[in-house]
PDB file of C-alpha atoms in Angstrom:
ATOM      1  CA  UNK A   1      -3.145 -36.753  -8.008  1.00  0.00           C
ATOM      2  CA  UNK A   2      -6.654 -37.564  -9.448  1.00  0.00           C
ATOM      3  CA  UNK A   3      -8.193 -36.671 -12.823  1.00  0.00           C
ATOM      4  CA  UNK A   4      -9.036 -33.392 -13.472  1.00  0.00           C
ATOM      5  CA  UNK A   5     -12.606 -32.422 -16.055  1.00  0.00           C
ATOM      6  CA  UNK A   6     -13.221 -29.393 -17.454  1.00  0.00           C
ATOM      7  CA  UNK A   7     -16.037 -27.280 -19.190  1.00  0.00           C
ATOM      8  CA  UNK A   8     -17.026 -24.026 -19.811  1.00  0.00           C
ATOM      9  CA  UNK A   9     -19.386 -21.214 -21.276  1.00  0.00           C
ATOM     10  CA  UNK A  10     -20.150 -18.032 -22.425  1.00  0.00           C
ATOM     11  CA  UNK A  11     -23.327 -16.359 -20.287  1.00  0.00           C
ATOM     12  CA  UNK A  12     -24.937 -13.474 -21.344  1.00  0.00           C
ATOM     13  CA  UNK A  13     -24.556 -11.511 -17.895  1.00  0.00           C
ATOM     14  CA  UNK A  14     -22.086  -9.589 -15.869  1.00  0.00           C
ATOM     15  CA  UNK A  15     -19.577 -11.554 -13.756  1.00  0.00           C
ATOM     16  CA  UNK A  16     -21.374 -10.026 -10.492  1.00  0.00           C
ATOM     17  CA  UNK A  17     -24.631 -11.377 -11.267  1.00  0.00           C
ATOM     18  CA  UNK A  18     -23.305 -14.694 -12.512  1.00  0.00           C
ATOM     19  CA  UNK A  19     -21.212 -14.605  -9.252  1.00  0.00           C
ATOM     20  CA  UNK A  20     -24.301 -13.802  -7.302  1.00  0.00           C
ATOM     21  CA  UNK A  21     -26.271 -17.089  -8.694  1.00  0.00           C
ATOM     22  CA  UNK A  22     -23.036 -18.993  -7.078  1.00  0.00           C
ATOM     23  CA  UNK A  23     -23.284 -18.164  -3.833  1.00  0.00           C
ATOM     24  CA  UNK A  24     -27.328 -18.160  -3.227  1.00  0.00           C
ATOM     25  CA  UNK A  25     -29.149 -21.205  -1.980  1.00  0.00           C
ATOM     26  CA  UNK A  26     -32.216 -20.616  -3.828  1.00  0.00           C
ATOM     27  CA  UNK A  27     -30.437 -20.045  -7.177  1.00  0.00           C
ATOM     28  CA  UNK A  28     -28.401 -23.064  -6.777  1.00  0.00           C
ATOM     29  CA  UNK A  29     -31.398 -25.295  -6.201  1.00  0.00           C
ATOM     30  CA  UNK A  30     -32.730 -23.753  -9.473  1.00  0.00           C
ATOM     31  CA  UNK A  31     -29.762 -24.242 -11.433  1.00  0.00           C
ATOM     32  CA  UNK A  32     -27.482 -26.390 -10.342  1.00  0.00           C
ATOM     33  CA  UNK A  33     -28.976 -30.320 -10.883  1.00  0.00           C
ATOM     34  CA  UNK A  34     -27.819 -31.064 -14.442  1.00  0.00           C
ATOM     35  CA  UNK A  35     -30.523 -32.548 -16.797  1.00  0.00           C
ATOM     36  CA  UNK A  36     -32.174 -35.919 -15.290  1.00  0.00           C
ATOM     37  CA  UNK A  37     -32.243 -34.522 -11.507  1.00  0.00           C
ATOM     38  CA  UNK A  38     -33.611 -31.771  -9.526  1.00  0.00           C
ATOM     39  CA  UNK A  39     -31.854 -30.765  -5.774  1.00  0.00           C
ATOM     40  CA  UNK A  40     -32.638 -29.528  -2.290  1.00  0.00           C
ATOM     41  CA  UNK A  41     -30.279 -27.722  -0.037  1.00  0.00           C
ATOM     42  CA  UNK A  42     -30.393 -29.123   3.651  1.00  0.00           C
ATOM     43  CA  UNK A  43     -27.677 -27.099   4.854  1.00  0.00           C
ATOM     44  CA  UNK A  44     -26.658 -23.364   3.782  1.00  0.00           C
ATOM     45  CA  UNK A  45     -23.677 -20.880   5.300  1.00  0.00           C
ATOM     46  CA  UNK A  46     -22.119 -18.963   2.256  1.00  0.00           C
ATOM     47  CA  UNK A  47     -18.544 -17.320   3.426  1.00  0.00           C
ATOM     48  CA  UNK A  48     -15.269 -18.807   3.636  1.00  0.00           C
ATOM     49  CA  UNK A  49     -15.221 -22.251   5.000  1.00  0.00           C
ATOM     50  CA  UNK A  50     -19.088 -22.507   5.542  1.00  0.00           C
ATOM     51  CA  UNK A  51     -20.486 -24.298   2.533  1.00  0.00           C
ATOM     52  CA  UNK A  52     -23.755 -26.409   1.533  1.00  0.00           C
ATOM     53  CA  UNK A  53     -25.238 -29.913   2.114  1.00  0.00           C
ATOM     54  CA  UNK A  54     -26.958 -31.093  -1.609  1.00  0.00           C
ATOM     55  CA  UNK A  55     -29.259 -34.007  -2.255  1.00  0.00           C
ATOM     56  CA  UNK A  56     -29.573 -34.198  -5.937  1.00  0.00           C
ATOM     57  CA  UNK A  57     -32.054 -36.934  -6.996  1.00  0.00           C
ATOM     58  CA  UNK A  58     -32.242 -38.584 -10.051  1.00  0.00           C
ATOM     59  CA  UNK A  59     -35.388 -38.486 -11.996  1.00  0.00           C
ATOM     60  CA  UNK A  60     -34.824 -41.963 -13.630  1.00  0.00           C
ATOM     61  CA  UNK A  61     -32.926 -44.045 -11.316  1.00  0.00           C
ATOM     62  CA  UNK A  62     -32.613 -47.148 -13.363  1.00  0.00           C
ATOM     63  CA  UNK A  63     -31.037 -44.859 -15.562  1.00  0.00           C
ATOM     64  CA  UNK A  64     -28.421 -43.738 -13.974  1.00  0.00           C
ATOM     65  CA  UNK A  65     -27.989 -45.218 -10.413  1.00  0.00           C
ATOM     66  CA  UNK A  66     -26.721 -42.596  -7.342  1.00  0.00           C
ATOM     67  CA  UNK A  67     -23.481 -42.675  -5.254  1.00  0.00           C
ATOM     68  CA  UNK A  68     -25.224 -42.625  -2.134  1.00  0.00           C
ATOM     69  CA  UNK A  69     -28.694 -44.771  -2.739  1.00  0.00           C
ATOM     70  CA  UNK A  70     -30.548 -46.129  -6.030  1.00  0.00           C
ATOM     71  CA  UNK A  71     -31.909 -42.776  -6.430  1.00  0.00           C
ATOM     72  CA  UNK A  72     -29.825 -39.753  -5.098  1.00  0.00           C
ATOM     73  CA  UNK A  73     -26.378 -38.218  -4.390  1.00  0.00           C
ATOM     74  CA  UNK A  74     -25.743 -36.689  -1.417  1.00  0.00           C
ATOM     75  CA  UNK A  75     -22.386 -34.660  -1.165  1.00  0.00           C
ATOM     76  CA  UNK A  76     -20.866 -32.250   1.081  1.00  0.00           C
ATOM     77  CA  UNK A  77     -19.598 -28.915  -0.144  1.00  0.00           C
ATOM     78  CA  UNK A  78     -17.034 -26.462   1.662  1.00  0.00           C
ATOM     79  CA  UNK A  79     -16.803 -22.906   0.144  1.00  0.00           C
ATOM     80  CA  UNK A  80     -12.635 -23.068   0.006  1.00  0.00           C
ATOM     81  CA  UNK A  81     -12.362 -19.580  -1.322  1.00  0.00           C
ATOM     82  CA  UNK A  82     -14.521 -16.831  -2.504  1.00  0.00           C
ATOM     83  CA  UNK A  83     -13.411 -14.142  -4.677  1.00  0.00           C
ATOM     84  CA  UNK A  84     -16.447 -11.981  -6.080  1.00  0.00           C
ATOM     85  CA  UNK A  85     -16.906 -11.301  -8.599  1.00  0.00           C
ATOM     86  CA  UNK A  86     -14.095 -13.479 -10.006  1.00  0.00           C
ATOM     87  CA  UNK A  87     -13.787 -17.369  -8.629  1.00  0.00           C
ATOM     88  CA  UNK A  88     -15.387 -19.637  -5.988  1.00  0.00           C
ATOM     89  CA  UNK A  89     -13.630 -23.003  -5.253  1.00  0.00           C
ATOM     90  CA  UNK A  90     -15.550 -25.459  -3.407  1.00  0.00           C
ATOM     91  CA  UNK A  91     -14.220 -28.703  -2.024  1.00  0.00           C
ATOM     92  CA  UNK A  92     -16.909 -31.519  -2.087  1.00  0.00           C
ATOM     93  CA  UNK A  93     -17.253 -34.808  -0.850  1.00  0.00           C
ATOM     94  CA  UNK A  94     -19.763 -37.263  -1.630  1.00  0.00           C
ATOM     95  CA  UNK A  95     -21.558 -39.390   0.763  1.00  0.00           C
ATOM     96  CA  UNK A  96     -20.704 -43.421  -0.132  1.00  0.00           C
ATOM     97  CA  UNK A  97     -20.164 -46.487   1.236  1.00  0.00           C
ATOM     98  CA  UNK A  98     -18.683 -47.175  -2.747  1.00  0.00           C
ATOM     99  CA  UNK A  99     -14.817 -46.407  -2.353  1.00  0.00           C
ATOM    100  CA  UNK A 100     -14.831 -45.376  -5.884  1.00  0.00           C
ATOM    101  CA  UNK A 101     -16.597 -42.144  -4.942  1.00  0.00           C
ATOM    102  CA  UNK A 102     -14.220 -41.293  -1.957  1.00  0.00           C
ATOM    103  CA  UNK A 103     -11.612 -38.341  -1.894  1.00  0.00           C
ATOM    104  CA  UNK A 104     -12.361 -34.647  -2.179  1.00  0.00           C
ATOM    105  CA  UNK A 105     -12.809 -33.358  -5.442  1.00  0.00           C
ATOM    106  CA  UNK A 106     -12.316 -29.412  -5.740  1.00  0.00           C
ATOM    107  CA  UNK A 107     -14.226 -27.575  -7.686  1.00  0.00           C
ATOM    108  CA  UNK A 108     -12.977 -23.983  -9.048  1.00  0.00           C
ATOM    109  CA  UNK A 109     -15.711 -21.642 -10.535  1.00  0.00           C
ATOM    110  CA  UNK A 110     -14.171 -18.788 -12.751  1.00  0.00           C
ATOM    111  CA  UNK A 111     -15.938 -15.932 -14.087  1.00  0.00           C
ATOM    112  CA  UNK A 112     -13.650 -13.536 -16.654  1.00  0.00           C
ATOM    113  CA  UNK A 113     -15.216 -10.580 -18.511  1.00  0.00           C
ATOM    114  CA  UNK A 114     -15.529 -10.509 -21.729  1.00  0.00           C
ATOM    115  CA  UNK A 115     -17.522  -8.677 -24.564  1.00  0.00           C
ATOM    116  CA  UNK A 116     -20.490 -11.223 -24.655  1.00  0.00           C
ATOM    117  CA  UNK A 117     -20.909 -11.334 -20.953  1.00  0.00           C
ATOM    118  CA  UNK A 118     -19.235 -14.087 -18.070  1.00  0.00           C
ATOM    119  CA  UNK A 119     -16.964 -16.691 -19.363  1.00  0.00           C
ATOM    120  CA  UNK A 120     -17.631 -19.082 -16.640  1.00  0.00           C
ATOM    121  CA  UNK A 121     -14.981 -22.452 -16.885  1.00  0.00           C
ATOM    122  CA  UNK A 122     -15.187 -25.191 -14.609  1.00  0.00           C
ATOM    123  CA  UNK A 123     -12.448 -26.945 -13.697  1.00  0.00           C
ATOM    124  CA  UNK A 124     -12.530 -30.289 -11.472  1.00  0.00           C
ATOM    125  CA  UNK A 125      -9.788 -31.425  -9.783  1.00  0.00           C
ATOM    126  CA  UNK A 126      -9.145 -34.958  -8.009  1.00  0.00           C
ATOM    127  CA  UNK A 127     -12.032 -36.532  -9.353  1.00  0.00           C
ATOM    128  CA  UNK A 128     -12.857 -39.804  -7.915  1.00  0.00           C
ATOM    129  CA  UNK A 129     -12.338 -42.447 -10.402  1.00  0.00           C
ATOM    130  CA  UNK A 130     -16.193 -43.799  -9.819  1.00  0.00           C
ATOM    131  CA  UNK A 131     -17.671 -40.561 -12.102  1.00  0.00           C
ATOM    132  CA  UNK A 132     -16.950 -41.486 -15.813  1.00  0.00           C
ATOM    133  CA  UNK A 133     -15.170 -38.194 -16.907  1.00  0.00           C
ATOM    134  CA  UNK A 134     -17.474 -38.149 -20.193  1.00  0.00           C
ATOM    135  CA  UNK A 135     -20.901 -37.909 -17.774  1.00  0.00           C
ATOM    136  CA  UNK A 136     -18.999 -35.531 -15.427  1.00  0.00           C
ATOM    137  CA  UNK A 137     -18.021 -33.238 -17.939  1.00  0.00           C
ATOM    138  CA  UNK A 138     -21.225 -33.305 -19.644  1.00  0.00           C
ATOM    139  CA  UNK A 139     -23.111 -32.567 -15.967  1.00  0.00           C
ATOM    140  CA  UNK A 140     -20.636 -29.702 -15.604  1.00  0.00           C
ATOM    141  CA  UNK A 141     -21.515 -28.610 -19.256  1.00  0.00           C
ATOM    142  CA  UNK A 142     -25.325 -29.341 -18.424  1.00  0.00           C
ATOM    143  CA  UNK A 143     -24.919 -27.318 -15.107  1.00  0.00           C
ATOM    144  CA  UNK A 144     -23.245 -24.698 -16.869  1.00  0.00           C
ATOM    145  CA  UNK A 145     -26.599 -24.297 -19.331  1.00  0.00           C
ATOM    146  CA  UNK A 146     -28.931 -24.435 -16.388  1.00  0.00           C
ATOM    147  CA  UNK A 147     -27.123 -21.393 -14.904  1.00  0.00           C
ATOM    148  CA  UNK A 148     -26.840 -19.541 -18.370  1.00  0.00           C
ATOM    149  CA  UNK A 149     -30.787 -19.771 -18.785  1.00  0.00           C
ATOM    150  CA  UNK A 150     -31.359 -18.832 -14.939  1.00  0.00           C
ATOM    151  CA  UNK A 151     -29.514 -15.977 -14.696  1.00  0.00           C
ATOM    152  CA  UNK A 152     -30.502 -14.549 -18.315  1.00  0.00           C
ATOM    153  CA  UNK A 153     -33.777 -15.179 -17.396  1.00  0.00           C
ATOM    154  CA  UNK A 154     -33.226 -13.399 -14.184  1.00  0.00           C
ATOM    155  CA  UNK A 155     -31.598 -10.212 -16.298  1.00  0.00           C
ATOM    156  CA  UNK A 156     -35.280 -10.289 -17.967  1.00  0.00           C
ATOM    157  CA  UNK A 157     -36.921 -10.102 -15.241  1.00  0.00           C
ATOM    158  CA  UNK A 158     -35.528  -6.754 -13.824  1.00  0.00           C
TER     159      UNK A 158
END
């Protein structure tokens, strides 16, 4: 059994409309990249055992190297299970030629009520033992702020 990383947060927004920014292409484009990388979806089917191709590219390469070229990551996600407005796993696999970044790492996504809003935890499971657990957990965590400020901002909005 592989590592497993965790983080989590506190958003400002019911669990259906923090669900809702899960399980839309545009909204994961938006949110989604943590902090040094912006993404594009080339592939999109959002039910059970569809899922999403990602290329997240990093901003400053010499700064942080990708798992599939210099600049990007490319990885592969399944939608294992969705549960609105409560949980989405997703099972993702990174594209590599560096063994360190082989396996599937699972991903679980869950959303529980409380008085302030969504509190959203992350939990990783299986992760390959080529992603430093303190970057990965600080992605999640930066992640995790991108999709705060995107769907509070969306909340505005309406």
């Amino acid at each position: 059994m592989g590592r497993t990383d965790r983080a989590g947060r506190v958003i400002a927004a019911p669990p259906a409309a923090v669900y809702a920014a899960l399980v839309d292409r545009e909204s994961l484009e938006n949110w989604l990249p943590p902090d040094g990388m912006r993404g594009r979806i080339e592939r999109w089917d959002p039910r059970p055992g569809g899922g999403f191709r990602m290329v997240l590219t990093h901003l400053d390469a010499a700064g942080a190297p990708g798992k599939t070229s210099d600049a990007t990551d490319v990885v592969d996600v399944d939608f294992a299970a969705l549960t609105p407005p409560e949980r989405v796993v997703q099972r993702a696999v990174f594209e590599s030629d560096d063994v360190a970044y082989a396996g599937t790492m699972t991903l679980t996504w869950q959303l529980t009520e409380v008085a302030a809003g969504t509190d959203v935890t992350v939990t990783a499971t299986d992760v390959p033992p080529g992603i430093d657990q303190a970057v990965h957990e600080a992605g999640i965590a930066s992640s995790l702020a991108n999709l705060a400020a995107y769907v509070e901002r969306q909340r505005e909005a309406l």
